[in-house]
Amino acid sequence: MIQSNASNSEGTVVRAENMRKTYGKTTAVDDVSFEIRRGEIFGMVGPNGAGKTTTIECCEGLRRLDGGTLRVLGLDPQADVVALRKRTGVQLQSAALPPRIKVWEALDLFASFYPSGSDWKTLMERLGLVEKRNAYVSNLSGGQKQRLFIALSLLNDPELVFLDELTTGLDPQARRAMWDLVRDIRDKGKTVFLTTHFMEEAERLCDRVAILDHGRIIALDTPPNLIRSLNAENRVAFITEESFPADSLKAVPGVTRVETAADRVVVYGRGDALVGGVVAALGAKGIPFRDLRTEQATLDDVFLTLTGRELRD
């Protein structure tokens, strides 16, 4: 389902209408329309090759549209590219710095490109790079390099920040640290346009998510609404040492079926009160249980339902 995005111009940071971009016979972006609201984290997800990077690069002014219209902060990304770059920050999917440049040197150099902007020393502290200020870029870990590139993208105190595949190649700990940084950017009053092929990342971070497949937006809504649209069953699983009467839980509101296998019981159902109802029923009947787990539908399930194939190609 594609949500209508009626909003006034002051609250709209990016407005794309019927965007189209082709490379020879390949259509990378095919009739894509969306809006990004001021102060939100907007995510675009999909498998590799879905058109995410092409879409964000068009918004950054790095690619020229072959059709449709696009306005970013009220500007044409091609005709007003100089003005746009003064108001946006960009972290590219693939970026590099000279290996023998030090962290503080890179920040000082890039800060000199802007007549006014953020204090790079404050940014270095905020992004946890003070201890690495004299380290060469070649000696930084993947997470440290990403933090440096984010710092570089914030030097001009941008209104809109583009983050393209921010956490690809990072370990789980570094990935979660990046998530905290993105939330902090948003909390500082920025708008964030994030592309990723990690559904968990989009579900945890984004206020709204557009799912892109074969160059088209196939769904756009908040993560909870996208998940609720499946009307999928939730599961409550637990272990009990006693012979379990499955019928004892079928009367719980929302329960659709109960499966037992040896000492493991799985209760399927729908509704926000499912878990509480199951636990209350077990307590009322004096049935001991342990290792209770709940499983709910995720954005991965949404993607698989909509496209019928795995998220990552």
CSV table of C-alpha atoms in Angstrom, one decimal:
chain,number,residue,atom,x,y,z
A,1,MET,CA,0.0,0.0,0.0
A,2,ILE,CA,1.2,3.5,-0.9
A,3,GLN,CA,0.3,6.1,1.6
A,4,SER,CA,-0.9,9.5,0.5
A,5,ASN,CA,1.5,12.2,1.6
A,6,ALA,CA,-0.6,15.4,1.8
A,7,SER,CA,1.5,18.1,3.4
A,8,ASN,CA,2.2,21.7,3.0
A,9,SER,CA,5.2,23.0,1.1
A,10,GLU,CA,6.9,24.2,4.3
A,11,GLY,CA,6.8,20.7,5.8
A,12,THR,CA,8.0,19.0,2.7
A,13,VAL,CA,11.8,18.7,2.2
A,14,VAL,CA,11.9,16.4,-0.8
A,15,ARG,CA,9.1,16.2,-3.4
A,16,ALA,CA,9.5,13.6,-6.2
A,17,GLU,CA,6.8,13.1,-8.9
A,18,ASN,CA,7.0,10.4,-11.5
A,19,MET,CA,10.8,10.2,-11.4
A,20,ARG,CA,12.4,8.2,-14.1
A,21,LYS,CA,16.0,7.3,-14.7
A,22,THR,CA,17.4,4.9,-17.4
A,23,TYR,CA,20.8,3.6,-18.3
A,24,GLY,CA,20.6,2.4,-21.9
A,25,LYS,CA,17.9,-0.2,-22.0
A,26,THR,CA,17.8,-0.6,-18.2
A,27,THR,CA,15.2,1.4,-16.2
A,28,ALA,CA,16.7,2.0,-12.8
A,29,VAL,CA,14.0,4.3,-11.5
A,30,ASP,CA,10.5,3.9,-12.9
A,31,ASP,CA,7.7,6.4,-12.2
A,32,VAL,CA,8.7,7.0,-8.6
A,33,SER,CA,6.8,9.5,-6.5
A,34,PHE,CA,7.3,10.3,-2.8
A,35,GLU,CA,7.6,13.1,-0.3
A,36,ILE,CA,10.0,13.5,2.7
A,37,ARG,CA,8.7,15.6,5.6
A,38,ARG,CA,10.9,18.0,7.6
A,39,GLY,CA,12.4,16.4,10.8
A,40,GLU,CA,11.8,12.8,9.9
A,41,ILE,CA,14.0,9.8,9.1
A,42,PHE,CA,12.8,8.6,5.8
A,43,GLY,CA,14.0,5.2,4.7
A,44,MET,CA,14.2,3.6,1.2
A,45,VAL,CA,14.7,-0.1,1.3
A,46,GLY,CA,15.0,-2.9,-1.2
A,47,PRO,CA,17.3,-5.5,-2.6
A,48,ASN,CA,20.6,-4.7,-4.4
A,49,GLY,CA,19.8,-3.2,-7.8
A,50,ALA,CA,16.3,-2.0,-6.8
A,51,GLY,CA,17.2,1.6,-7.6
A,52,LYS,CA,17.8,3.0,-4.2
A,53,THR,CA,21.2,4.6,-4.8
A,54,THR,CA,20.1,6.0,-8.2
A,55,THR,CA,17.1,7.6,-6.5
A,56,ILE,CA,19.1,9.2,-3.7
A,57,GLU,CA,21.8,10.3,-6.1
A,58,CYS,CA,19.2,12.1,-8.2
A,59,CYS,CA,18.1,13.9,-5.0
A,60,GLU,CA,21.7,14.8,-4.3
A,61,GLY,CA,22.1,16.3,-7.7
A,62,LEU,CA,24.6,13.7,-8.8
A,63,ARG,CA,22.3,12.2,-11.5
A,64,ARG,CA,20.1,13.9,-14.0
A,65,LEU,CA,16.5,12.7,-14.3
A,66,ASP,CA,15.2,11.4,-17.6
A,67,GLY,CA,11.6,12.1,-16.7
A,68,GLY,CA,9.4,13.5,-13.9
A,69,THR,CA,10.0,16.4,-11.5
A,70,LEU,CA,12.1,16.7,-8.3
A,71,ARG,CA,12.5,19.4,-5.8
A,72,VAL,CA,14.8,19.2,-2.8
A,73,LEU,CA,14.4,22.0,-0.2
A,74,GLY,CA,12.4,23.8,-2.9
A,75,LEU,CA,15.4,23.7,-5.3
A,76,ASP,CA,16.0,21.9,-8.6
A,77,PRO,CA,19.0,19.5,-7.8
A,78,GLN,CA,20.5,20.1,-11.2
A,79,ALA,CA,19.8,23.8,-11.9
A,80,ASP,CA,20.5,24.8,-8.3
A,81,VAL,CA,23.2,22.3,-7.3
A,82,VAL,CA,25.5,24.9,-5.8
A,83,ALA,CA,22.8,26.3,-3.5
A,84,LEU,CA,21.6,22.8,-2.7
A,85,ARG,CA,25.0,21.6,-1.6
A,86,LYS,CA,25.3,24.4,0.9
A,87,ARG,CA,22.1,23.1,2.7
A,88,THR,CA,22.6,19.3,2.4
A,89,GLY,CA,25.1,16.8,3.8
A,90,VAL,CA,26.0,13.6,1.9
A,91,GLN,CA,27.4,10.3,3.0
A,92,LEU,CA,28.0,8.3,-0.2
A,93,GLN,CA,27.7,4.5,-0.5
A,94,SER,CA,31.3,4.4,-1.6
A,95,ALA,CA,33.7,7.1,-0.3
A,96,ALA,CA,37.4,7.4,0.2
A,97,LEU,CA,40.0,9.7,1.6
A,98,PRO,CA,43.8,9.8,1.1
A,99,PRO,CA,45.1,7.0,3.4
A,100,ARG,CA,47.8,9.2,4.9
A,101,ILE,CA,45.6,12.1,5.9
A,102,LYS,CA,44.9,12.4,9.7
A,103,VAL,CA,41.4,12.6,11.1
A,104,TRP,CA,41.7,16.2,12.3
A,105,GLU,CA,43.3,17.2,9.0
A,106,ALA,CA,40.4,15.8,7.0
A,107,LEU,CA,37.9,17.6,9.2
A,108,ASP,CA,39.9,20.9,9.0
A,109,LEU,CA,40.3,20.6,5.3
A,110,PHE,CA,36.6,20.0,4.5
A,111,ALA,CA,35.5,22.7,7.0
A,112,SER,CA,37.5,25.2,5.0
A,113,PHE,CA,35.2,24.5,2.0
A,114,TYR,CA,32.3,26.3,3.8
A,115,PRO,CA,32.1,30.0,4.7
A,116,SER,CA,30.2,29.0,7.9
A,117,GLY,CA,29.2,25.8,9.5
A,118,SER,CA,29.7,23.5,12.4
A,119,ASP,CA,32.8,23.5,14.6
A,120,TRP,CA,34.7,20.4,13.5
A,121,LYS,CA,36.3,20.0,16.9
A,122,THR,CA,32.8,19.7,18.4
A,123,LEU,CA,31.8,17.3,15.8
A,124,MET,CA,34.9,15.2,16.4
A,125,GLU,CA,34.0,15.0,20.1
A,126,ARG,CA,30.3,14.3,19.4
A,127,LEU,CA,31.1,11.4,17.1
A,128,GLY,CA,33.7,9.8,19.3
A,129,LEU,CA,36.8,10.6,17.2
A,130,VAL,CA,38.8,12.6,19.7
A,131,GLU,CA,41.1,9.7,20.6
A,132,LYS,CA,41.7,9.1,16.9
A,133,ARG,CA,42.3,12.8,15.9
A,134,ASN,CA,46.0,12.1,15.0
A,135,ALA,CA,45.3,8.7,13.5
A,136,TYR,CA,45.7,8.2,9.7
A,137,VAL,CA,42.5,7.3,7.9
A,138,SER,CA,44.1,4.0,6.7
A,139,ASN,CA,44.4,3.0,10.4
A,140,LEU,CA,40.7,3.5,11.3
A,141,SER,CA,38.2,0.7,11.7
A,142,GLY,CA,35.1,0.4,9.5
A,143,GLY,CA,32.9,2.0,12.2
A,144,GLN,CA,35.4,4.8,12.8
A,145,LYS,CA,35.6,5.6,9.1
A,146,GLN,CA,31.8,5.8,8.9
A,147,ARG,CA,31.7,8.1,11.9
A,148,LEU,CA,34.3,10.3,10.1
A,149,PHE,CA,32.3,10.4,6.9
A,150,ILE,CA,29.2,11.3,8.9
A,151,ALA,CA,31.2,14.1,10.5
A,152,LEU,CA,32.3,15.4,7.1
A,153,SER,CA,28.7,15.4,5.9
A,154,LEU,CA,27.6,17.6,8.9
A,155,LEU,CA,30.3,20.2,8.6
A,156,ASN,CA,28.1,22.7,6.8
A,157,ASP,CA,25.3,22.3,9.4
A,158,PRO,CA,22.9,20.9,6.8
A,159,GLU,CA,19.1,20.9,6.9
A,160,LEU,CA,18.9,17.5,5.0
A,161,VAL,CA,21.4,14.6,5.4
A,162,PHE,CA,21.6,11.8,2.8
A,163,LEU,CA,23.0,8.5,4.1
A,164,ASP,CA,23.4,5.8,1.5
A,165,GLU,CA,23.9,2.3,2.8
A,166,LEU,CA,25.4,3.6,6.0
A,167,THR,CA,26.1,0.3,7.8
A,168,THR,CA,27.0,-2.1,5.0
A,169,GLY,CA,30.0,-4.1,6.0
A,170,LEU,CA,29.9,-3.1,9.7
A,171,ASP,CA,29.7,-5.6,12.6
A,172,PRO,CA,26.5,-5.6,14.7
A,173,GLN,CA,28.0,-3.5,17.5
A,174,ALA,CA,29.2,-0.8,15.0
A,175,ARG,CA,25.9,-0.9,13.2
A,176,ARG,CA,23.9,-0.2,16.4
A,177,ALA,CA,26.3,2.7,17.2
A,178,MET,CA,25.6,4.1,13.7
A,179,TRP,CA,21.8,3.9,14.5
A,180,ASP,CA,22.3,5.9,17.6
A,181,LEU,CA,24.2,8.5,15.6
A,182,VAL,CA,21.4,8.8,13.0
A,183,ARG,CA,18.8,9.3,15.8
A,184,ASP,CA,21.0,12.0,17.2
A,185,ILE,CA,21.2,13.7,13.9
A,186,ARG,CA,17.4,13.7,13.7
A,187,ASP,CA,17.1,14.9,17.3
A,188,LYS,CA,19.3,17.9,16.4
A,189,GLY,CA,16.5,19.0,14.0
A,190,LYS,CA,17.9,17.6,10.8
A,191,THR,CA,15.9,15.6,8.2
A,192,VAL,CA,17.5,12.3,7.2
A,193,PHE,CA,17.1,10.3,3.9
A,194,LEU,CA,18.5,6.9,4.5
A,195,THR,CA,18.8,4.0,2.0
A,196,THR,CA,19.5,0.5,3.2
A,197,HIS,CA,19.0,-3.1,2.3
A,198,PHE,CA,18.7,-4.1,6.0
A,199,MET,CA,15.1,-4.3,6.9
A,200,GLU,CA,15.8,-4.4,10.6
A,201,GLU,CA,17.7,-1.1,10.3
A,202,ALA,CA,14.7,0.6,8.6
A,203,GLU,CA,12.3,-0.8,11.1
A,204,ARG,CA,14.4,0.4,14.1
A,205,LEU,CA,15.3,3.9,12.7
A,206,CYS,CA,12.7,5.2,10.2
A,207,ASP,CA,9.6,7.2,10.7
A,208,ARG,CA,8.4,6.1,7.3
A,209,VAL,CA,9.7,3.6,4.8
A,210,ALA,CA,9.4,3.2,1.0
A,211,ILE,CA,10.0,-0.3,-0.3
A,212,LEU,CA,11.5,-0.2,-3.7
A,213,ASP,CA,11.6,-3.1,-6.1
A,214,HIS,CA,12.6,-3.1,-9.8
A,215,GLY,CA,12.8,0.7,-9.7
A,216,ARG,CA,9.2,1.1,-8.4
A,217,ILE,CA,7.8,2.0,-5.0
A,218,ILE,CA,5.6,-0.9,-4.0
A,219,ALA,CA,4.7,0.3,-0.5
A,220,LEU,CA,5.2,3.4,1.6
A,221,ASP,CA,4.1,3.9,5.2
A,222,THR,CA,5.3,3.8,8.7
A,223,PRO,CA,7.0,0.5,9.7
A,224,PRO,CA,4.2,-0.5,12.2
A,225,ASN,CA,1.5,0.2,9.5
A,226,LEU,CA,3.4,-1.8,6.9
A,227,ILE,CA,3.6,-4.8,9.3
A,228,ARG,CA,0.0,-4.5,10.4
A,229,SER,CA,-1.1,-4.5,6.7
A,230,LEU,CA,-0.1,-8.2,6.5
A,231,ASN,CA,-2.6,-9.1,9.2
A,232,ALA,CA,-0.1,-11.9,10.0
A,233,GLU,CA,-0.3,-14.2,12.9
A,234,ASN,CA,1.9,-13.7,15.9
A,235,ARG,CA,3.4,-16.6,17.8
A,236,VAL,CA,3.8,-17.3,21.5
A,237,ALA,CA,6.1,-20.3,22.2
A,238,PHE,CA,6.9,-21.8,25.6
A,239,ILE,CA,8.0,-25.1,27.2
A,240,THR,CA,6.0,-27.0,29.8
A,241,GLU,CA,6.9,-30.1,31.7
A,242,GLU,CA,3.4,-31.3,32.0
A,243,SER,CA,1.0,-32.9,29.5
A,244,PHE,CA,-0.5,-29.9,27.9
A,245,PRO,CA,-4.2,-29.6,27.1
A,246,ALA,CA,-4.1,-27.6,23.9
A,247,ASP,CA,-7.8,-26.9,24.1
A,248,SER,CA,-7.2,-24.9,27.3
A,249,LEU,CA,-5.9,-21.9,25.3
A,250,LYS,CA,-8.2,-21.9,22.3
A,251,ALA,CA,-10.7,-19.8,24.2
A,252,VAL,CA,-8.2,-17.0,24.7
A,253,PRO,CA,-9.2,-14.0,22.6
A,254,GLY,CA,-7.2,-13.8,19.4
A,255,VAL,CA,-5.9,-17.4,19.5
A,256,THR,CA,-6.4,-19.1,16.1
A,257,ARG,CA,-4.6,-22.4,16.8
A,258,VAL,CA,-2.3,-24.2,19.2
A,259,GLU,CA,0.4,-26.7,18.2
A,260,THR,CA,2.3,-29.0,20.6
A,261,ALA,CA,5.5,-31.0,20.0
A,262,ALA,CA,6.9,-32.9,22.9
A,263,ASP,CA,7.3,-30.3,25.7
A,264,ARG,CA,7.1,-27.3,23.3
A,265,VAL,CA,3.9,-25.4,22.7
A,266,VAL,CA,3.3,-22.8,20.0
A,267,VAL,CA,0.2,-20.6,20.2
A,268,TYR,CA,-0.8,-18.7,17.0
A,269,GLY,CA,-3.0,-15.7,17.0
A,270,ARG,CA,-3.6,-12.0,16.3
A,271,GLY,CA,-4.1,-8.9,18.4
A,272,ASP,CA,-2.1,-6.8,20.9
A,273,ALA,CA,-3.5,-8.7,23.9
A,274,LEU,CA,-2.4,-12.2,22.7
A,275,VAL,CA,0.6,-12.6,24.9
A,276,GLY,CA,-1.1,-11.2,28.0
A,277,GLY,CA,-4.1,-13.5,27.4
A,278,VAL,CA,-1.9,-16.6,27.0
A,279,VAL,CA,0.1,-15.9,30.1
A,280,ALA,CA,-3.0,-15.1,32.2
A,281,ALA,CA,-4.7,-18.3,31.0
A,282,LEU,CA,-1.7,-20.4,32.0
A,283,GLY,CA,-1.5,-18.8,35.4
A,284,ALA,CA,-5.2,-19.3,36.0
A,285,LYS,CA,-5.0,-23.0,35.2
A,286,GLY,CA,-1.8,-23.4,37.2
A,287,ILE,CA,0.2,-24.6,34.3
A,288,PRO,CA,4.0,-24.1,34.8
A,289,PHE,CA,5.9,-22.9,31.8
A,290,ARG,CA,9.4,-21.5,31.0
A,291,ASP,CA,11.4,-20.1,28.1
A,292,LEU,CA,8.4,-18.1,26.8
A,293,ARG,CA,9.2,-16.3,23.5
A,294,THR,CA,7.1,-14.2,21.2
A,295,GLU,CA,7.6,-13.8,17.5
A,296,GLN,CA,5.9,-11.1,15.4
A,297,ALA,CA,5.9,-10.2,11.8
A,298,THR,CA,8.7,-7.9,10.6
A,299,LEU,CA,9.5,-5.7,7.6
A,300,ASP,CA,11.2,-8.8,6.1
A,301,ASP,CA,7.8,-10.5,6.1
A,302,VAL,CA,6.3,-7.5,4.4
A,303,PHE,CA,8.9,-7.5,1.7
A,304,LEU,CA,8.6,-11.2,1.1
A,305,THR,CA,4.9,-11.0,0.9
A,306,LEU,CA,4.9,-8.1,-1.6
A,307,THR,CA,7.7,-9.4,-3.8
A,308,GLY,CA,7.8,-13.1,-3.2
A,309,ARG,CA,11.6,-13.3,-3.1
A,310,GLU,CA,14.5,-12.8,-0.7
A,311,LEU,CA,15.4,-9.3,0.4
A,312,ARG,CA,19.1,-9.5,-0.7
A,313,ASP,CA,20.0,-10.7,-4.2
